[in-house]
XYZ file of C-alpha atoms in Angstrom:
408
model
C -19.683 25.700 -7.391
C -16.818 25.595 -4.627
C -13.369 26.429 -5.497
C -11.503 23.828 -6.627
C -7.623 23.889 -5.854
C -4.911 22.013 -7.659
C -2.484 20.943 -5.186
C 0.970 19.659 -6.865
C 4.025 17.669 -4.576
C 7.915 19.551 -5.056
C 10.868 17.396 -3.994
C 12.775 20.517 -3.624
C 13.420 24.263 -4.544
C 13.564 24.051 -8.427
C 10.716 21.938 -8.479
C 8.600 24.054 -6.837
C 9.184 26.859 -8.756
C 8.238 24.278 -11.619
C 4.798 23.628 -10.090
C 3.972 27.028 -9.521
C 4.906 28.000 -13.201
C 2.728 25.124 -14.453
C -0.187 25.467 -12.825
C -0.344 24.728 -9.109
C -2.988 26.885 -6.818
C -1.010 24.973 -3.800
C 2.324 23.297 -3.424
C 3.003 20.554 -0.656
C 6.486 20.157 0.454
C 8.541 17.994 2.770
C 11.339 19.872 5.498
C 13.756 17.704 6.209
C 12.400 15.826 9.284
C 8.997 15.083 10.159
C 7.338 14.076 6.145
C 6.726 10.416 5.039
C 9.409 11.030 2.091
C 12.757 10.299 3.773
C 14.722 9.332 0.731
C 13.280 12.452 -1.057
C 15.637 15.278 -0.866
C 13.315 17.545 0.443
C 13.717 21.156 1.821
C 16.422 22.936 4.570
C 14.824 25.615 6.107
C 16.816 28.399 3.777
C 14.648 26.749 0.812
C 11.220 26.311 2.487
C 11.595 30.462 3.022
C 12.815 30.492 -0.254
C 9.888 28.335 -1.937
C 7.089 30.579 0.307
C 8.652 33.746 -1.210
C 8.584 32.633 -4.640
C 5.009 30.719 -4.243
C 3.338 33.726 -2.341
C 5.128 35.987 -5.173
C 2.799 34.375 -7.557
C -0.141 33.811 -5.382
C 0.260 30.174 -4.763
C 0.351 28.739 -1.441
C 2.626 26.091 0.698
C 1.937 23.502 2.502
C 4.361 21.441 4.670
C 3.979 17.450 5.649
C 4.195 16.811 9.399
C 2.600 13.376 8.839
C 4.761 10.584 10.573
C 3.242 8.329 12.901
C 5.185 9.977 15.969
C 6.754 7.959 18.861
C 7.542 9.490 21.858
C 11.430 10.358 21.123
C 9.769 12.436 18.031
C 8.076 15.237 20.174
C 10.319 17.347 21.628
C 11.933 17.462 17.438
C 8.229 17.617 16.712
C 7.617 21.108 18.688
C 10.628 22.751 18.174
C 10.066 22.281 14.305
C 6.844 23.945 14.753
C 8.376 26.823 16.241
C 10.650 27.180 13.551
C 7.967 27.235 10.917
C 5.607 29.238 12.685
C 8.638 32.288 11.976
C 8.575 30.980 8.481
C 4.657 31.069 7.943
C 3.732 28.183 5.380
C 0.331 28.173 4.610
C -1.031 24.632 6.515
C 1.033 21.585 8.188
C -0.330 18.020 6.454
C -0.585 16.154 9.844
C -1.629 12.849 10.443
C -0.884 12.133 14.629
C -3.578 13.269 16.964
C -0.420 14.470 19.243
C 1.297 16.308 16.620
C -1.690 18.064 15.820
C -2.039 19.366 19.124
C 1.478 20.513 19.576
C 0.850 22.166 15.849
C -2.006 23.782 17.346
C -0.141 24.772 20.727
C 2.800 26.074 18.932
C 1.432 27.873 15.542
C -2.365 27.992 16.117
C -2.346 30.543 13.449
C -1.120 28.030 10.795
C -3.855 25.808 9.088
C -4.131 22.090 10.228
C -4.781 19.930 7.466
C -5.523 16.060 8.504
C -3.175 13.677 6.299
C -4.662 10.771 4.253
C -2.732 8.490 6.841
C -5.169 9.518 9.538
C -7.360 7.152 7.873
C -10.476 9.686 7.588
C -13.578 7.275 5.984
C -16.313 8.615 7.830
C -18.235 11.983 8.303
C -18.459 11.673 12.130
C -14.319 11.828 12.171
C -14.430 15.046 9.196
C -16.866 16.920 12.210
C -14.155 15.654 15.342
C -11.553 17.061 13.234
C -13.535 19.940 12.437
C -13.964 20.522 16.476
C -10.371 20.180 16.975
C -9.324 22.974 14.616
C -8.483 21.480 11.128
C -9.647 23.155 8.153
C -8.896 20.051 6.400
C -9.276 16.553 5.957
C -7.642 14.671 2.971
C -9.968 11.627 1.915
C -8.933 8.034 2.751
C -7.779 6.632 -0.308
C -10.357 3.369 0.061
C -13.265 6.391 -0.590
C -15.677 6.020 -3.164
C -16.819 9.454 -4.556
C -20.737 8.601 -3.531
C -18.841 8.677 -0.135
C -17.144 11.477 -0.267
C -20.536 13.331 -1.356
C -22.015 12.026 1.547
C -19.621 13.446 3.734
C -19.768 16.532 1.886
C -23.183 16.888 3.372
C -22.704 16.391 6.680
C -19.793 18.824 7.110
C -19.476 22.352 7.885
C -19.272 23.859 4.706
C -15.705 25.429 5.798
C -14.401 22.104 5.999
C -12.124 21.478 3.077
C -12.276 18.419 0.987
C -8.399 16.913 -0.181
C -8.379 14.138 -2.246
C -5.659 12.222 -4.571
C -6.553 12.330 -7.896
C -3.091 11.076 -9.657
C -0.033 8.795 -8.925
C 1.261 5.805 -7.047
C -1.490 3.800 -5.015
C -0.209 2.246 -1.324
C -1.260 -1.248 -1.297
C -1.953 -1.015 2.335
C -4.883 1.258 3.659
C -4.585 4.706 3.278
C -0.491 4.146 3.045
C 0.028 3.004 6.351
C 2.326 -0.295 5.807
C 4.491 -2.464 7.690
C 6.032 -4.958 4.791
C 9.177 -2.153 4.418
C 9.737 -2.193 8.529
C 9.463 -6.065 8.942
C 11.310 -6.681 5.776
C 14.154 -4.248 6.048
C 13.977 -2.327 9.257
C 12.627 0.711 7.434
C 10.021 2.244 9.067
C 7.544 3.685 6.035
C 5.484 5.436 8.623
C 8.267 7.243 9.277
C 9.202 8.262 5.854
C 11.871 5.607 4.979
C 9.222 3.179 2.913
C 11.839 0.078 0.542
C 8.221 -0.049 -1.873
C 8.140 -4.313 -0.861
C 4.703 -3.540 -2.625
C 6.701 -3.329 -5.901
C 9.021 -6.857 -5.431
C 8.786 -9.928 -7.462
C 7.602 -12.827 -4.983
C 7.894 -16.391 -4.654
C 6.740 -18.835 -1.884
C 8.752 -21.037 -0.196
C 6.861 -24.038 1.857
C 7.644 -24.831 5.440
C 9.453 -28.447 5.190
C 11.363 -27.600 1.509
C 13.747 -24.471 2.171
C 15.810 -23.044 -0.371
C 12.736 -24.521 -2.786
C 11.417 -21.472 -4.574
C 7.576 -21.803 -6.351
C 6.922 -18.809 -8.393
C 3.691 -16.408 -7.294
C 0.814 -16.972 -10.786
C -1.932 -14.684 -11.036
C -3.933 -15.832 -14.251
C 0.064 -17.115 -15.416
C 0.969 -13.252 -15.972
C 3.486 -12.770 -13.041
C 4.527 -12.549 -9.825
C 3.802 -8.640 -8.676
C 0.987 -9.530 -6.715
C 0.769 -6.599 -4.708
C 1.787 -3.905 -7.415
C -1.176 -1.562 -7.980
C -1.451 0.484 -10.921
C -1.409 4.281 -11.141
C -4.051 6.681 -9.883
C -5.905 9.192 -12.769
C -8.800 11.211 -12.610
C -7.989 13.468 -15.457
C -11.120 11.848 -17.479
C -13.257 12.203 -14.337
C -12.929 15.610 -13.117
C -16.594 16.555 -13.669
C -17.253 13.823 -11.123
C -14.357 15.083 -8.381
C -16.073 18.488 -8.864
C -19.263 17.437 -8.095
C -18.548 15.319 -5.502
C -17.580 18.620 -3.424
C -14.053 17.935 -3.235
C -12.053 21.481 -2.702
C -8.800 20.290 -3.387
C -7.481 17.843 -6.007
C -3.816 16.476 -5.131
C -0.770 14.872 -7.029
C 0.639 12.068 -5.478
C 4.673 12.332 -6.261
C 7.026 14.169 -3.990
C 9.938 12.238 -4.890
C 9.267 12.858 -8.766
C 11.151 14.546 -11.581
C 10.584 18.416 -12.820
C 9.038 16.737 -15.714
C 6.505 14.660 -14.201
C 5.241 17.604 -11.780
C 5.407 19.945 -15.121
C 3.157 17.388 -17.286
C 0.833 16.961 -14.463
C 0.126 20.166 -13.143
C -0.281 21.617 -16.623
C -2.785 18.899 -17.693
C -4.616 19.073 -14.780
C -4.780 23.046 -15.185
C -6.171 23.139 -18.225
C -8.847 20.143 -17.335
C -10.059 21.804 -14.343
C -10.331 25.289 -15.991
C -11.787 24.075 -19.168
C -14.229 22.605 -16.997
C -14.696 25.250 -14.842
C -15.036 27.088 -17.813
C -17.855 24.938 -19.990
C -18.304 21.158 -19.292
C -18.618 20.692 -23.170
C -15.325 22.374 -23.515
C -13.856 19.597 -21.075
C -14.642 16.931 -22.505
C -13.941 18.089 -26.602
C -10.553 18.493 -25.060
C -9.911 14.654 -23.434
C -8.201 13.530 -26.218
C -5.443 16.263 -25.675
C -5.479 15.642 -21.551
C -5.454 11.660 -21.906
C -2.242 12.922 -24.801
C -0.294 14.529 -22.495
C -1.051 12.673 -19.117
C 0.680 9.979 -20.399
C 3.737 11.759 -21.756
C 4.390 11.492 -17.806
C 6.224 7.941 -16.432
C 3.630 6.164 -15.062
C 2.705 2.289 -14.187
C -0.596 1.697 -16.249
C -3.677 3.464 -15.111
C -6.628 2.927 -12.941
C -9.529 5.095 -11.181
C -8.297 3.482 -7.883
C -11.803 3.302 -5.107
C -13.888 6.133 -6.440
C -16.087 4.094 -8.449
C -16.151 0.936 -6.094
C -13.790 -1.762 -4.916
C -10.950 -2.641 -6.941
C -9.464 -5.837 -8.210
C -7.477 -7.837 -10.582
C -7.793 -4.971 -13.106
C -6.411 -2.395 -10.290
C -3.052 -4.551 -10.438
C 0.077 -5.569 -12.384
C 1.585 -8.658 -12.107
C 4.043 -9.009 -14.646
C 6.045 -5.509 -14.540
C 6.846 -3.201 -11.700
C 8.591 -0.668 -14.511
C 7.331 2.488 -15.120
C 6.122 3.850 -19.013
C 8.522 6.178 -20.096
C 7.615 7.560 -23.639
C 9.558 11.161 -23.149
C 13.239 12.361 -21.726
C 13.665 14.898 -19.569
C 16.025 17.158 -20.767
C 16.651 20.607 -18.691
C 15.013 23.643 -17.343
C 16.184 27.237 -18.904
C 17.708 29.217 -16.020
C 18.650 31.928 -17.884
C 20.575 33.313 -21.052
C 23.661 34.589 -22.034
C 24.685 37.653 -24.272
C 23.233 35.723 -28.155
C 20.582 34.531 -26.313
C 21.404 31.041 -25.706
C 19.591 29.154 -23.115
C 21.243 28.011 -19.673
C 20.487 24.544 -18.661
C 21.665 22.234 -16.256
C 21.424 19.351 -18.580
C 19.411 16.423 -17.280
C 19.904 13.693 -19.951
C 22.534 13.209 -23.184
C 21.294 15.296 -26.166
C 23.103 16.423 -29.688
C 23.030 19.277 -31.979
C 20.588 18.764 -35.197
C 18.397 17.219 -32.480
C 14.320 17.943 -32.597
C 13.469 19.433 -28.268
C 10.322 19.555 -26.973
C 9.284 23.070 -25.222
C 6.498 22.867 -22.529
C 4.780 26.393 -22.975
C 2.873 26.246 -19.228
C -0.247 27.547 -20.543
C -0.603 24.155 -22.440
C 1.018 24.093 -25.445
C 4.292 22.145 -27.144
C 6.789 23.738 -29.453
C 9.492 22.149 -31.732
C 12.632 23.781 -31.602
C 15.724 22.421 -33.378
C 19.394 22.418 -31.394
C 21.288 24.437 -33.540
C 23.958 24.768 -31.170
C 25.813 24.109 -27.508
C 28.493 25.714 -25.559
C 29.938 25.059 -22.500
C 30.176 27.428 -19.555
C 33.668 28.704 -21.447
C 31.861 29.304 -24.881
C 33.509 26.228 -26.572
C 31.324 24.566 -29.031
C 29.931 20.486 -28.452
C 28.366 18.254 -30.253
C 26.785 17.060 -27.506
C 25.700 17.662 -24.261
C 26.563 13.764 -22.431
C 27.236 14.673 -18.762
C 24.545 14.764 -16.441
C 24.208 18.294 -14.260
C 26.260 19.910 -16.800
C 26.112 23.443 -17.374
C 25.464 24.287 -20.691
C 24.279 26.985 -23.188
C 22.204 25.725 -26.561
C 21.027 28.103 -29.280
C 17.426 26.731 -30.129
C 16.658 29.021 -32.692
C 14.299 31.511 -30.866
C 15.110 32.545 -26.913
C 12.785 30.573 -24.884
C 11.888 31.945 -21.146
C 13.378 31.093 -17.784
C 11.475 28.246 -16.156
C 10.385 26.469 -19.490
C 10.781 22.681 -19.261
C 12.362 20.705 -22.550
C 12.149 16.968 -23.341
C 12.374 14.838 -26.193
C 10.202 12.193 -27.370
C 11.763 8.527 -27.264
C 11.760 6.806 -30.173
């Protein structure tokens, strides 16, 4: 059985460390030019050699996107990132441009190449001209059915890694390479700067009646005609396994601390109980299909692997996310009683029930007993976003534990 890596996204330094702490083998990150995630808030280069240390500390490793579709004023940029990083050492560039991957491979040769989903690889003759070019890597086309992806599996080089999404938001266009945000707004979402038009409420408007709006019907349930539902595998991982894919990725680099912590723990604990004793996997679905969906998501569907999509893929009369839990803080440390430091996320109270995520899989209940400020002056409540506060649960629980509370 190949190894299988869990690869999580981190939309910046704390998240990261979140990942790791949870569960990731592998964390993919954005620098700040360069990634398709412009409006995330991604990484300067202080945090990237920040993130390494602290991923290579626990024997994770770090991958950086590089994956625009490049135009010719991005190149000269282009290379002199890559000599920044090659100083910096990540583990692989996530590239996606034939001409960025040969700069990559002029500048940092000793960096692994790993060929982006928006490279559009559906075929096992492109996985081998990859192959010849240097990549270690190819990350499926989305549109992939797993009997294709086991196909391809045998016609590779058995060095060739296998990357494929196995959770989070699906691109209505093919393998995420869209033009509605640039001809709607001037966005370019091959550049990183995608609007999501995939996720608007239409209506049509006909040619000789302007200003005359007909609503969009889809079997009379709504109007979000192109708004897919979410990617999850977590039911199927026998089949990603055996498919031969290496590495199993996240989708979600502009997501919360909570949504990478619910995901990368589930996932953990599916592909290790697995790995462990297929019986063992699936006595334990209940618990995975529990948890997966304490994460915001939009519905959920098994995407291509299991053949073409349609109507059930889609949503037409929501584009909100599910949101059954509140993200509350991470600890960052304690003070002299033992209170826990958090930058609070969301409003909470004293006499109030928290969640603790234990990363090796488990949930605690811990009671707020108490909260100070930075100054030691008692609240009742904690109702400012980002502040800094200290809250006696009870029992210390460790740095880097993630609390939430369930919404009622």
């Amino acid at each position: 059985m190949r190894k299988t890596e869990l690869l999580i996204p981190a939309s910046n330094l704390e998240v990261l460390k979140v990942a790791v702490l949870y569960g990731a083998d592998a964390v993919y990150i954005g620098g700040e030019m360069y990634g398709l995630r412009a409006k995330a808030k991604n990484f300067s280069m202080e945090d990237v050699k920040e993130g390494i240390r602290f991923a290579h500390e626990h024997g994770v490793k770090v991958y950086i996107t590089a994956n625009i579709v490049a135009h010719n004023g991005d190149l000269d940029g282009i290379r002199e990132y890559f000599r920044e990083l090659k100083d910096i050492q990540p583990d692989g560039l996530i590239i996606s441009d034939p001409g960025v991957f040969m700069i990559a491979k002029e500048e940092c040769p000793e960096i692994e190449r790993h060929i982006s989903t928006q490279a559009n690889s559906t075929n096992y003759a492109t996985y081998n001209f990859w192959h010849e070019q240097g990549a270690s890597r190819v990350v499926a086309a989305r549109e992939l059915s797993l009997r294709e992806i086991g196909e391809i599996r045998k016609h590779i080089p058995d060095s060739l890694e296998i990357e494929a999404f196995v959770h989070g938001a699906m691109c209505i266009s093919h393998s995420g390479r869209c033009l509605l945000s640039n001809y709607f707004t001037g966005q370019n979402a091959n550049k990183g700067a995608c609007t999501h038009p995939c996720r608007w409420k239409y209506s049509v408007v006909e040619e000789t009646r302007p200003g005359e709006y007909m609503p969009v019907y889809e079997n009379e349930r709504g109007t979000y005609i192109f708004n897919s539902k979410d990617l999850c595998m977590i039911e199927h991982i026998d089949d990603l396994i055996n498919a031969g894919i290496d590495s199993l990725k996240i989708e979600g680099r502009m997501k919360t601390a909570l949504y990478v912590a619910a995901v990368a723990r589930t996932y953990r604990k599916a592909i290790d109980d697995y790995k462990e004793s297929p019986d063992k996997y699936k006595a334990n679905m209940d618990y995975y299909r529990q948890e997966i969906s304490k994460c915001t998501y939009r519905q959920f569907t098994t995407g291509f692997y299991y053949g073409k999509t349609d109507e059930d893929s889609q949503i037409y009369d929501s584009n909100t996310y599910i949101k059954e839990y509140t993200y509350i803080g991470i600890v960052q440390g304690h003070n002299e009683k033992g209170y826990a430091l958090l930058e609070q996320k969301n409003k909470f109270l004293v006499g109030e029930t928290i969640e603790v995520m234990v990363p090796g899989g488990e949930n605690r209940q811990v009671c707020v007993k108490a909260i100070q400020d930075e100054d030691g002056v008692s609240m009742e409540s904690a109702p400012h976003p980002r502040q800094m506060v200290y809250v006696d649960f009870g029992e210390e629980i460790p740095e880097g534990y993630l609390l939430r509370r369930k919404e009622n």
